[in-house]
Amino acid sequence: MANPVLDWTVGLRSGRGGYLTQESFMNKLSTGSTVLKKKQIWKLSQQEGDAHCKIQSCTGNYLYVNGNGDLKSDGSEDSGEENFVVEAQDDGRWAIKSQKYGWYVGSPDPAEKCAFEADLQEKHLWVMHLAMHPQVCLRNVNRKTYMHLDEGKLCTDEVIPWGDDATMMLHFFDENGTYGLVTSDGKFFEANGSLTDSPNENCQFILVFQDSMVSFKSKANGKFITGLGKQGTAKASKSTITKDEQWLIEDSHPQLKFTAVNGKQLSIKQGVEVAASQTTSNDEEIFQIQPDEGADTWTFKCRPHPDSHQCKYWEVKEGALTATAENTSGPESHFTIEWLGNKVAIKDHSGKYLKQMKNGYIHASGDNASDDDATTYVWEIVNRPRLILRGEYGFVGTLPSALLQCSVSTPETYAMEISQGFCKISHTGTGKYWTVKGDGSKVVADGSEPTSFTMSLHKDSRMCLMHTGSDGKVKYLTYHQNGDLTMTGDKPTTATLFEY
């Protein structure tokens, strides 16, 4: 089963440099903000086969153009005036046109009507800035396989995106609104298929949307990324769009490895029963966890079979943990995870903890979560070697002073090393580590020595980041509306949950 396709959430930046904003007072529109936050984010929705789309604000109202040429943001879905046609320009910018009236939308200005002209002009062009989290998986529509890093090149032959090699990052080039593809090791993809450490014009691509699909048009040669040959080697070499040049942007679910109290990793290498049996990590020791809709439980997906490419799920059968479930319809395939710093304890549907037996096999027979009861597991996430965090008010970024802020429009990438369940986060430019200052009122990327953090994962691709102070108290990384980022939270709340 494919990962969920992400909604198109975007910021629209006018030629004047400001983002289209829905103000709190009377839903008025402006373009005065130069940063992309909640009020500047718009959701694009399009029915399959339609040439038009609808543009919805963060409050749920629809953008529309009335017969007087006014651009408004308090519309309903069925007025007919809320339908827009998006025309992608050769330089990557968008022109947005009212389908009903044929007028192009310009930057809102109280002194003039901004949507009453049918002739396209410079003032009608918008830079499209994706507002979704940039770490994604890319699935080719024709091949039904995923793009991934393979021996120094991008290929499109992975049936299931497994491991960090299939996690891609969409890099926004602020100067012209184009996008780049960044691999899990931080390299930029060039139109000719090569990878480079430093981005250049050959790394810039214009996004062309069709329904829920996207195509990547090279700004340098005007051609679209496609997959060539058996491996689907990626290269911008096609002049037109077919299904080979269309991609689905999907969420990247967390993939974890677990080490039991015997020091060995949970694995399915030995067969269908899950056992703590391996000292090294391969695909058989990686499990993808997915949250259940409407419940605080998770499912555990195993790596695809090398021949059938089918994935099995964990389930408890007669007390034993096995990787045999074809789907997750039964209660025995749903588990509760207790996040215990660098460790987890996992309960089955009956309330029993998964316990490592003396022979290494895992049974649902534990009554308590503890090392002594062999029911705790050191956990590590494997498909986030590079960390990008976003809260309600923007992305986490670093000021010139090295102070971390939580209201940055453009995502910043940090390196993350994980060992024994503890993570160490560093600035990719300076190499300096995140540190917590004094009472936790500041988090700064200026450390010569690493500070250890732990994590907990939550639904909707959210996570909490925790730090244990010298007093033994655990505090949570917390974002604030004024942009401050502190290590002061006492428990998981909205302000401590970051999209990762």
PDB file of C-alpha atoms in Angstrom, residues 83-336:
ATOM      1  CA  ASN A  83     -12.821  28.260  -9.210  1.00  0.00           C
ATOM      2  CA  PHE A  84      -9.373  29.225 -10.460  1.00  0.00           C
ATOM      3  CA  VAL A  85      -7.119  28.090 -13.284  1.00  0.00           C
ATOM      4  CA  VAL A  86      -3.403  27.976 -12.481  1.00  0.00           C
ATOM      5  CA  GLU A  87      -1.050  28.701 -15.397  1.00  0.00           C
ATOM      6  CA  ALA A  88       2.573  27.759 -14.709  1.00  0.00           C
ATOM      7  CA  GLN A  89       5.014  30.117 -16.436  1.00  0.00           C
ATOM      8  CA  ASP A  90       8.347  29.180 -17.984  1.00  0.00           C
ATOM      9  CA  ASP A  91      10.242  30.827 -15.108  1.00  0.00           C
ATOM     10  CA  GLY A  92       8.378  28.787 -12.474  1.00  0.00           C
ATOM     11  CA  ARG A  93       5.968  31.465 -11.329  1.00  0.00           C
ATOM     12  CA  TRP A  94       2.206  31.044 -11.379  1.00  0.00           C
ATOM     13  CA  ALA A  95      -0.550  33.077 -12.961  1.00  0.00           C
ATOM     14  CA  ILE A  96      -3.900  32.542 -11.232  1.00  0.00           C
ATOM     15  CA  LYS A  97      -7.021  33.242 -13.289  1.00  0.00           C
ATOM     16  CA  SER A  98     -10.688  33.314 -12.352  1.00  0.00           C
ATOM     17  CA  GLN A  99     -12.350  30.558 -14.355  1.00  0.00           C
ATOM     18  CA  LYS A 100     -15.708  32.365 -14.416  1.00  0.00           C
ATOM     19  CA  TYR A 101     -14.517  35.805 -15.482  1.00  0.00           C
ATOM     20  CA  GLY A 102     -11.163  35.109 -17.169  1.00  0.00           C
ATOM     21  CA  TRP A 103      -9.445  37.785 -15.038  1.00  0.00           C
ATOM     22  CA  TYR A 104      -5.953  37.324 -13.589  1.00  0.00           C
ATOM     23  CA  VAL A 105      -5.385  37.770  -9.862  1.00  0.00           C
ATOM     24  CA  GLY A 106      -2.879  40.411  -8.813  1.00  0.00           C
ATOM     25  CA  SER A 107      -1.599  41.547  -5.447  1.00  0.00           C
ATOM     26  CA  PRO A 108      -4.426  42.931  -3.253  1.00  0.00           C
ATOM     27  CA  ASP A 109      -4.281  46.717  -2.919  1.00  0.00           C
ATOM     28  CA  PRO A 110      -6.930  48.828  -1.158  1.00  0.00           C
ATOM     29  CA  ALA A 111      -6.517  51.543  -3.801  1.00  0.00           C
ATOM     30  CA  GLU A 112      -7.366  49.382  -6.817  1.00  0.00           C
ATOM     31  CA  LYS A 113      -9.205  46.267  -7.880  1.00  0.00           C
ATOM     32  CA  CYS A 114      -6.730  43.438  -8.294  1.00  0.00           C
ATOM     33  CA  ALA A 115      -8.644  40.856 -10.342  1.00  0.00           C
ATOM     34  CA  PHE A 116     -10.331  42.501 -13.299  1.00  0.00           C
ATOM     35  CA  GLU A 117      -7.782  42.314 -16.154  1.00  0.00           C
ATOM     36  CA  ALA A 118      -7.710  39.582 -18.803  1.00  0.00           C
ATOM     37  CA  ASP A 119      -4.243  40.516 -20.116  1.00  0.00           C
ATOM     38  CA  LEU A 120      -1.442  38.774 -18.218  1.00  0.00           C
ATOM     39  CA  GLN A 121       1.049  41.237 -16.734  1.00  0.00           C
ATOM     40  CA  GLU A 122       4.033  41.098 -14.406  1.00  0.00           C
ATOM     41  CA  LYS A 123       1.870  42.142 -11.446  1.00  0.00           C
ATOM     42  CA  HIS A 124      -0.219  38.977 -11.889  1.00  0.00           C
ATOM     43  CA  LEU A 125       2.676  36.546 -11.343  1.00  0.00           C
ATOM     44  CA  TRP A 126       3.155  34.684  -8.065  1.00  0.00           C
ATOM     45  CA  VAL A 127       5.991  32.611  -6.619  1.00  0.00           C
ATOM     46  CA  MET A 128       4.577  29.323  -5.334  1.00  0.00           C
ATOM     47  CA  HIS A 129       6.158  28.225  -2.041  1.00  0.00           C
ATOM     48  CA  LEU A 130       5.205  24.733  -0.860  1.00  0.00           C
ATOM     49  CA  ALA A 131       4.150  24.871   2.809  1.00  0.00           C
ATOM     50  CA  MET A 132       4.293  21.136   3.473  1.00  0.00           C
ATOM     51  CA  HIS A 133       7.169  19.448   5.271  1.00  0.00           C
ATOM     52  CA  PRO A 134       9.930  19.051   2.663  1.00  0.00           C
ATOM     53  CA  GLN A 135      11.034  15.486   3.529  1.00  0.00           C
ATOM     54  CA  VAL A 136       8.942  13.210   1.328  1.00  0.00           C
ATOM     55  CA  CYS A 137       8.874  10.087  -0.818  1.00  0.00           C
ATOM     56  CA  LEU A 138       8.465  10.419  -4.612  1.00  0.00           C
ATOM     57  CA  ARG A 139       6.458   7.717  -6.396  1.00  0.00           C
ATOM     58  CA  ASN A 140       6.504   7.524 -10.184  1.00  0.00           C
ATOM     59  CA  VAL A 141       2.980   7.255 -11.599  1.00  0.00           C
ATOM     60  CA  ASN A 142       3.819   4.898 -14.479  1.00  0.00           C
ATOM     61  CA  ARG A 143       6.367   2.638 -12.818  1.00  0.00           C
ATOM     62  CA  LYS A 144       4.569   2.648  -9.431  1.00  0.00           C
ATOM     63  CA  THR A 145       8.004   2.634  -7.809  1.00  0.00           C
ATOM     64  CA  TYR A 146       9.896   5.135  -5.686  1.00  0.00           C
ATOM     65  CA  MET A 147      12.885   7.343  -6.314  1.00  0.00           C
ATOM     66  CA  HIS A 148      15.856   6.494  -4.094  1.00  0.00           C
ATOM     67  CA  LEU A 149      19.602   6.940  -3.817  1.00  0.00           C
ATOM     68  CA  ASP A 150      21.548   4.004  -5.260  1.00  0.00           C
ATOM     69  CA  GLU A 151      25.346   4.059  -5.578  1.00  0.00           C
ATOM     70  CA  GLY A 152      25.699   7.731  -6.373  1.00  0.00           C
ATOM     71  CA  LYS A 153      22.638   8.189  -8.573  1.00  0.00           C
ATOM     72  CA  LEU A 154      18.872   8.497  -8.228  1.00  0.00           C
ATOM     73  CA  CYS A 155      16.934   5.468  -9.427  1.00  0.00           C
ATOM     74  CA  THR A 156      13.206   4.746  -9.587  1.00  0.00           C
ATOM     75  CA  ASP A 157      12.988   1.031  -8.883  1.00  0.00           C
ATOM     76  CA  GLU A 158      12.178   0.697  -5.179  1.00  0.00           C
ATOM     77  CA  VAL A 159       8.733  -0.870  -4.802  1.00  0.00           C
ATOM     78  CA  ILE A 160       8.485   0.145  -1.137  1.00  0.00           C
ATOM     79  CA  PRO A 161      10.464   3.169   0.131  1.00  0.00           C
ATOM     80  CA  TRP A 162      12.667   1.428   2.694  1.00  0.00           C
ATOM     81  CA  GLY A 163      15.485   3.041   4.644  1.00  0.00           C
ATOM     82  CA  ASP A 164      16.904   6.543   4.472  1.00  0.00           C
ATOM     83  CA  ASP A 165      17.854   6.269   0.784  1.00  0.00           C
ATOM     84  CA  ALA A 166      14.201   6.785  -0.271  1.00  0.00           C
ATOM     85  CA  THR A 167      13.699   9.954   1.781  1.00  0.00           C
ATOM     86  CA  MET A 168      14.018  12.980  -0.501  1.00  0.00           C
ATOM     87  CA  MET A 169      14.006  16.653   0.402  1.00  0.00           C
ATOM     88  CA  LEU A 170      12.361  19.382  -1.685  1.00  0.00           C
ATOM     89  CA  HIS A 171      14.673  22.412  -1.465  1.00  0.00           C
ATOM     90  CA  PHE A 172      13.108  25.809  -2.160  1.00  0.00           C
ATOM     91  CA  PHE A 173      15.257  28.295  -4.089  1.00  0.00           C
ATOM     92  CA  ASP A 174      13.949  31.540  -2.650  1.00  0.00           C
ATOM     93  CA  GLU A 175      15.419  33.773  -5.343  1.00  0.00           C
ATOM     94  CA  ASN A 176      13.234  32.421  -8.163  1.00  0.00           C
ATOM     95  CA  GLY A 177      10.703  30.030  -6.619  1.00  0.00           C
ATOM     96  CA  THR A 178      12.135  26.867  -8.186  1.00  0.00           C
ATOM     97  CA  TYR A 179      12.830  23.614  -6.343  1.00  0.00           C
ATOM     98  CA  GLY A 180      15.710  21.207  -5.999  1.00  0.00           C
ATOM     99  CA  LEU A 181      15.820  17.513  -5.116  1.00  0.00           C
ATOM    100  CA  VAL A 182      18.181  16.710  -2.251  1.00  0.00           C
ATOM    101  CA  THR A 183      19.217  13.144  -1.444  1.00  0.00           C
ATOM    102  CA  SER A 184      19.445  11.614   2.033  1.00  0.00           C
ATOM    103  CA  ASP A 185      23.200  12.337   2.091  1.00  0.00           C
ATOM    104  CA  GLY A 186      22.671  16.036   1.304  1.00  0.00           C
ATOM    105  CA  LYS A 187      23.550  16.133  -2.400  1.00  0.00           C
ATOM    106  CA  PHE A 188      21.617  18.070  -5.055  1.00  0.00           C
ATOM    107  CA  PHE A 189      20.281  16.359  -8.171  1.00  0.00           C
ATOM    108  CA  GLU A 190      21.288  17.922 -11.508  1.00  0.00           C
ATOM    109  CA  ALA A 191      19.294  17.769 -14.761  1.00  0.00           C
ATOM    110  CA  ASN A 192      21.866  15.430 -16.360  1.00  0.00           C
ATOM    111  CA  GLY A 193      21.399  12.898 -13.560  1.00  0.00           C
ATOM    112  CA  SER A 194      24.556  13.630 -11.581  1.00  0.00           C
ATOM    113  CA  LEU A 195      24.695  14.673  -7.933  1.00  0.00           C
ATOM    114  CA  THR A 196      26.576  17.668  -6.572  1.00  0.00           C
ATOM    115  CA  ASP A 197      27.421  19.102  -3.159  1.00  0.00           C
ATOM    116  CA  SER A 198      26.731  22.708  -4.181  1.00  0.00           C
ATOM    117  CA  PRO A 199      23.491  23.739  -5.940  1.00  0.00           C
ATOM    118  CA  ASN A 200      23.633  25.512  -9.298  1.00  0.00           C
ATOM    119  CA  GLU A 201      21.172  26.409 -12.074  1.00  0.00           C
ATOM    120  CA  ASN A 202      21.160  22.781 -13.256  1.00  0.00           C
ATOM    121  CA  CYS A 203      19.665  21.819  -9.875  1.00  0.00           C
ATOM    122  CA  GLN A 204      16.634  24.101 -10.227  1.00  0.00           C
ATOM    123  CA  PHE A 205      13.272  22.679 -11.303  1.00  0.00           C
ATOM    124  CA  ILE A 206       9.871  24.205 -11.955  1.00  0.00           C
ATOM    125  CA  LEU A 207       6.964  22.305 -10.394  1.00  0.00           C
ATOM    126  CA  VAL A 208       4.108  21.583 -12.809  1.00  0.00           C
ATOM    127  CA  PHE A 209       0.939  20.302 -11.120  1.00  0.00           C
ATOM    128  CA  GLN A 210      -1.725  18.033 -12.623  1.00  0.00           C
ATOM    129  CA  ASP A 211      -4.429  16.835 -10.212  1.00  0.00           C
ATOM    130  CA  SER A 212      -2.522  15.222  -7.308  1.00  0.00           C
ATOM    131  CA  MET A 213       0.602  14.702  -9.430  1.00  0.00           C
ATOM    132  CA  VAL A 214       3.650  16.856 -10.021  1.00  0.00           C
ATOM    133  CA  SER A 215       6.277  17.005 -12.757  1.00  0.00           C
ATOM    134  CA  PHE A 216       9.741  18.529 -12.439  1.00  0.00           C
ATOM    135  CA  LYS A 217      10.793  20.772 -15.338  1.00  0.00           C
ATOM    136  CA  SER A 218      14.463  21.726 -15.486  1.00  0.00           C
ATOM    137  CA  LYS A 219      15.001  25.475 -15.521  1.00  0.00           C
ATOM    138  CA  ALA A 220      18.291  24.883 -17.352  1.00  0.00           C
ATOM    139  CA  ASN A 221      17.189  22.712 -20.287  1.00  0.00           C
ATOM    140  CA  GLY A 222      13.386  22.935 -20.172  1.00  0.00           C
ATOM    141  CA  LYS A 223      12.939  19.154 -19.978  1.00  0.00           C
ATOM    142  CA  PHE A 224      11.165  16.967 -17.412  1.00  0.00           C
ATOM    143  CA  ILE A 225      12.615  14.420 -14.985  1.00  0.00           C
ATOM    144  CA  THR A 226      11.878  10.846 -16.008  1.00  0.00           C
ATOM    145  CA  GLY A 227      13.210   7.370 -15.192  1.00  0.00           C
ATOM    146  CA  LEU A 228      15.385   5.704 -17.829  1.00  0.00           C
ATOM    147  CA  GLY A 229      16.128   2.019 -18.281  1.00  0.00           C
ATOM    148  CA  LYS A 230      15.440  -0.912 -15.999  1.00  0.00           C
ATOM    149  CA  GLN A 231      16.543   0.941 -12.864  1.00  0.00           C
ATOM    150  CA  GLY A 232      14.625   4.056 -13.774  1.00  0.00           C
ATOM    151  CA  THR A 233      17.733   6.230 -13.580  1.00  0.00           C
ATOM    152  CA  ALA A 234      16.502   9.789 -13.060  1.00  0.00           C
ATOM    153  CA  LYS A 235      17.357  12.411 -15.665  1.00  0.00           C
ATOM    154  CA  ALA A 236      15.649  15.537 -17.058  1.00  0.00           C
ATOM    155  CA  SER A 237      15.443  14.385 -20.671  1.00  0.00           C
ATOM    156  CA  LYS A 238      11.793  14.436 -21.822  1.00  0.00           C
ATOM    157  CA  SER A 239      10.183  17.406 -23.565  1.00  0.00           C
ATOM    158  CA  THR A 240       6.574  16.474 -22.771  1.00  0.00           C
ATOM    159  CA  ILE A 241       4.693  15.061 -19.786  1.00  0.00           C
ATOM    160  CA  THR A 242       3.440  11.494 -19.780  1.00  0.00           C
ATOM    161  CA  LYS A 243       2.878   9.203 -16.793  1.00  0.00           C
ATOM    162  CA  ASP A 244       6.638   8.541 -16.834  1.00  0.00           C
ATOM    163  CA  GLU A 245       7.215  12.198 -15.930  1.00  0.00           C
ATOM    164  CA  GLN A 246       4.498  12.393 -13.262  1.00  0.00           C
ATOM    165  CA  TRP A 247       5.177  11.859  -9.572  1.00  0.00           C
ATOM    166  CA  LEU A 248       3.153  11.561  -6.403  1.00  0.00           C
ATOM    167  CA  ILE A 249       4.546  13.314  -3.348  1.00  0.00           C
ATOM    168  CA  GLU A 250       3.899  11.077  -0.348  1.00  0.00           C
ATOM    169  CA  ASP A 251       4.486  11.260   3.368  1.00  0.00           C
ATOM    170  CA  SER A 252       7.612   9.549   4.678  1.00  0.00           C
ATOM    171  CA  HIS A 253       6.611   7.335   7.612  1.00  0.00           C
ATOM    172  CA  PRO A 254       9.177   6.747  10.388  1.00  0.00           C
ATOM    173  CA  GLN A 255      11.197   3.549  10.135  1.00  0.00           C
ATOM    174  CA  LEU A 256      12.757   2.235  13.326  1.00  0.00           C
ATOM    175  CA  LYS A 257      15.064  -0.421  14.672  1.00  0.00           C
ATOM    176  CA  PHE A 258      14.721  -1.911  18.146  1.00  0.00           C
ATOM    177  CA  THR A 259      17.412  -3.388  20.408  1.00  0.00           C
ATOM    178  CA  ALA A 260      16.286  -5.771  23.144  1.00  0.00           C
ATOM    179  CA  VAL A 261      17.821  -6.256  26.596  1.00  0.00           C
ATOM    180  CA  ASN A 262      20.112  -8.989  25.223  1.00  0.00           C
ATOM    181  CA  GLY A 263      21.819  -6.325  23.088  1.00  0.00           C
ATOM    182  CA  LYS A 264      20.495  -7.718  19.823  1.00  0.00           C
ATOM    183  CA  GLN A 265      18.123  -6.137  17.324  1.00  0.00           C
ATOM    184  CA  LEU A 266      14.614  -7.324  16.560  1.00  0.00           C
ATOM    185  CA  SER A 267      14.641  -9.074  13.207  1.00  0.00           C
ATOM    186  CA  ILE A 268      12.671 -11.263  10.812  1.00  0.00           C
ATOM    187  CA  LYS A 269      15.827 -12.632   9.196  1.00  0.00           C
ATOM    188  CA  GLN A 270      15.375 -16.015  10.840  1.00  0.00           C
ATOM    189  CA  GLY A 271      11.773 -16.468   9.645  1.00  0.00           C
ATOM    190  CA  VAL A 272       8.264 -15.226  10.353  1.00  0.00           C
ATOM    191  CA  GLU A 273       8.706 -14.994  14.125  1.00  0.00           C
ATOM    192  CA  VAL A 274      10.186 -11.753  15.394  1.00  0.00           C
ATOM    193  CA  ALA A 275      13.308 -12.344  17.498  1.00  0.00           C
ATOM    194  CA  ALA A 276      16.104 -10.322  19.075  1.00  0.00           C
ATOM    195  CA  SER A 277      18.795 -12.073  17.065  1.00  0.00           C
ATOM    196  CA  GLN A 278      20.962  -9.679  15.043  1.00  0.00           C
ATOM    197  CA  THR A 279      23.906  -7.412  15.875  1.00  0.00           C
ATOM    198  CA  THR A 280      23.854  -5.457  12.591  1.00  0.00           C
ATOM    199  CA  SER A 281      21.102  -3.556  10.768  1.00  0.00           C
ATOM    200  CA  ASN A 282      19.727  -4.496   7.370  1.00  0.00           C
ATOM    201  CA  ASP A 283      16.246  -4.266   5.863  1.00  0.00           C
ATOM    202  CA  GLU A 284      15.086  -7.226   7.994  1.00  0.00           C
ATOM    203  CA  GLU A 285      15.803  -5.232  11.163  1.00  0.00           C
ATOM    204  CA  ILE A 286      13.869  -2.124  10.090  1.00  0.00           C
ATOM    205  CA  PHE A 287      10.167  -1.708  10.834  1.00  0.00           C
ATOM    206  CA  GLN A 288       7.898   1.082   9.639  1.00  0.00           C
ATOM    207  CA  ILE A 289       5.402   2.320  12.208  1.00  0.00           C
ATOM    208  CA  GLN A 290       2.134   3.889  11.089  1.00  0.00           C
ATOM    209  CA  PRO A 291      -0.442   5.537  13.378  1.00  0.00           C
ATOM    210  CA  ASP A 292      -4.027   4.310  13.411  1.00  0.00           C
ATOM    211  CA  GLU A 293      -6.784   6.729  12.477  1.00  0.00           C
ATOM    212  CA  GLY A 294      -8.746   7.867  15.515  1.00  0.00           C
ATOM    213  CA  ALA A 295      -6.805   5.762  18.005  1.00  0.00           C
ATOM    214  CA  ASP A 296      -3.589   5.987  19.989  1.00  0.00           C
ATOM    215  CA  THR A 297      -2.218   2.785  18.498  1.00  0.00           C
ATOM    216  CA  TRP A 298       0.270   1.871  15.799  1.00  0.00           C
ATOM    217  CA  THR A 299       0.918  -0.837  13.221  1.00  0.00           C
ATOM    218  CA  PHE A 300       4.355  -2.254  12.419  1.00  0.00           C
ATOM    219  CA  LYS A 301       5.203  -2.941   8.788  1.00  0.00           C
ATOM    220  CA  CYS A 302       8.036  -5.271   7.775  1.00  0.00           C
ATOM    221  CA  ARG A 303      10.333  -4.897   4.803  1.00  0.00           C
ATOM    222  CA  PRO A 304       8.942  -6.049   1.439  1.00  0.00           C
ATOM    223  CA  HIS A 305       9.574  -9.625   0.347  1.00  0.00           C
ATOM    224  CA  PRO A 306      12.383  -9.620  -2.277  1.00  0.00           C
ATOM    225  CA  ASP A 307      10.310 -11.643  -4.770  1.00  0.00           C
ATOM    226  CA  SER A 308       6.665 -10.698  -4.222  1.00  0.00           C
ATOM    227  CA  HIS A 309       7.445  -7.163  -2.973  1.00  0.00           C
ATOM    228  CA  GLN A 310       4.587  -7.639  -0.505  1.00  0.00           C
ATOM    229  CA  CYS A 311       4.895  -6.365   3.042  1.00  0.00           C
ATOM    230  CA  LYS A 312       3.728  -8.213   6.138  1.00  0.00           C
ATOM    231  CA  TYR A 313       2.707  -6.667   9.430  1.00  0.00           C
ATOM    232  CA  TRP A 314       3.359  -7.602  13.019  1.00  0.00           C
ATOM    233  CA  GLU A 315       0.643  -9.577  14.754  1.00  0.00           C
ATOM    234  CA  VAL A 316       0.377 -11.590  17.940  1.00  0.00           C
ATOM    235  CA  LYS A 317      -0.572 -15.220  17.301  1.00  0.00           C
ATOM    236  CA  GLU A 318      -1.019 -17.508  20.320  1.00  0.00           C
ATOM    237  CA  GLY A 319       1.124 -15.121  22.332  1.00  0.00           C
ATOM    238  CA  ALA A 320       4.056 -15.011  19.876  1.00  0.00           C
ATOM    239  CA  LEU A 321       4.977 -11.937  17.847  1.00  0.00           C
ATOM    240  CA  THR A 322       5.074 -12.834  14.160  1.00  0.00           C
ATOM    241  CA  ALA A 323       5.436 -10.992  10.855  1.00  0.00           C
ATOM    242  CA  THR A 324       2.555 -12.758   9.145  1.00  0.00           C
ATOM    243  CA  ALA A 325      -0.400 -10.364   8.891  1.00  0.00           C
ATOM    244  CA  GLU A 326      -1.463  -9.624   5.306  1.00  0.00           C
ATOM    245  CA  ASN A 327      -3.213  -6.458   6.483  1.00  0.00           C
ATOM    246  CA  THR A 328      -4.040  -4.617   9.676  1.00  0.00           C
ATOM    247  CA  SER A 329      -7.761  -5.365   9.880  1.00  0.00           C
ATOM    248  CA  GLY A 330      -7.493  -7.516  13.008  1.00  0.00           C
ATOM    249  CA  PRO A 331      -6.937  -6.172  16.556  1.00  0.00           C
ATOM    250  CA  GLU A 332      -3.882  -8.411  16.979  1.00  0.00           C
ATOM    251  CA  SER A 333      -1.965  -6.135  14.539  1.00  0.00           C
ATOM    252  CA  HIS A 334      -2.406  -2.958  16.583  1.00  0.00           C
ATOM    253  CA  PHE A 335      -0.040  -1.954  19.354  1.00  0.00           C
ATOM    254  CA  THR A 336       0.372   0.782  21.941  1.00  0.00           C
TER     255      THR A 336
END
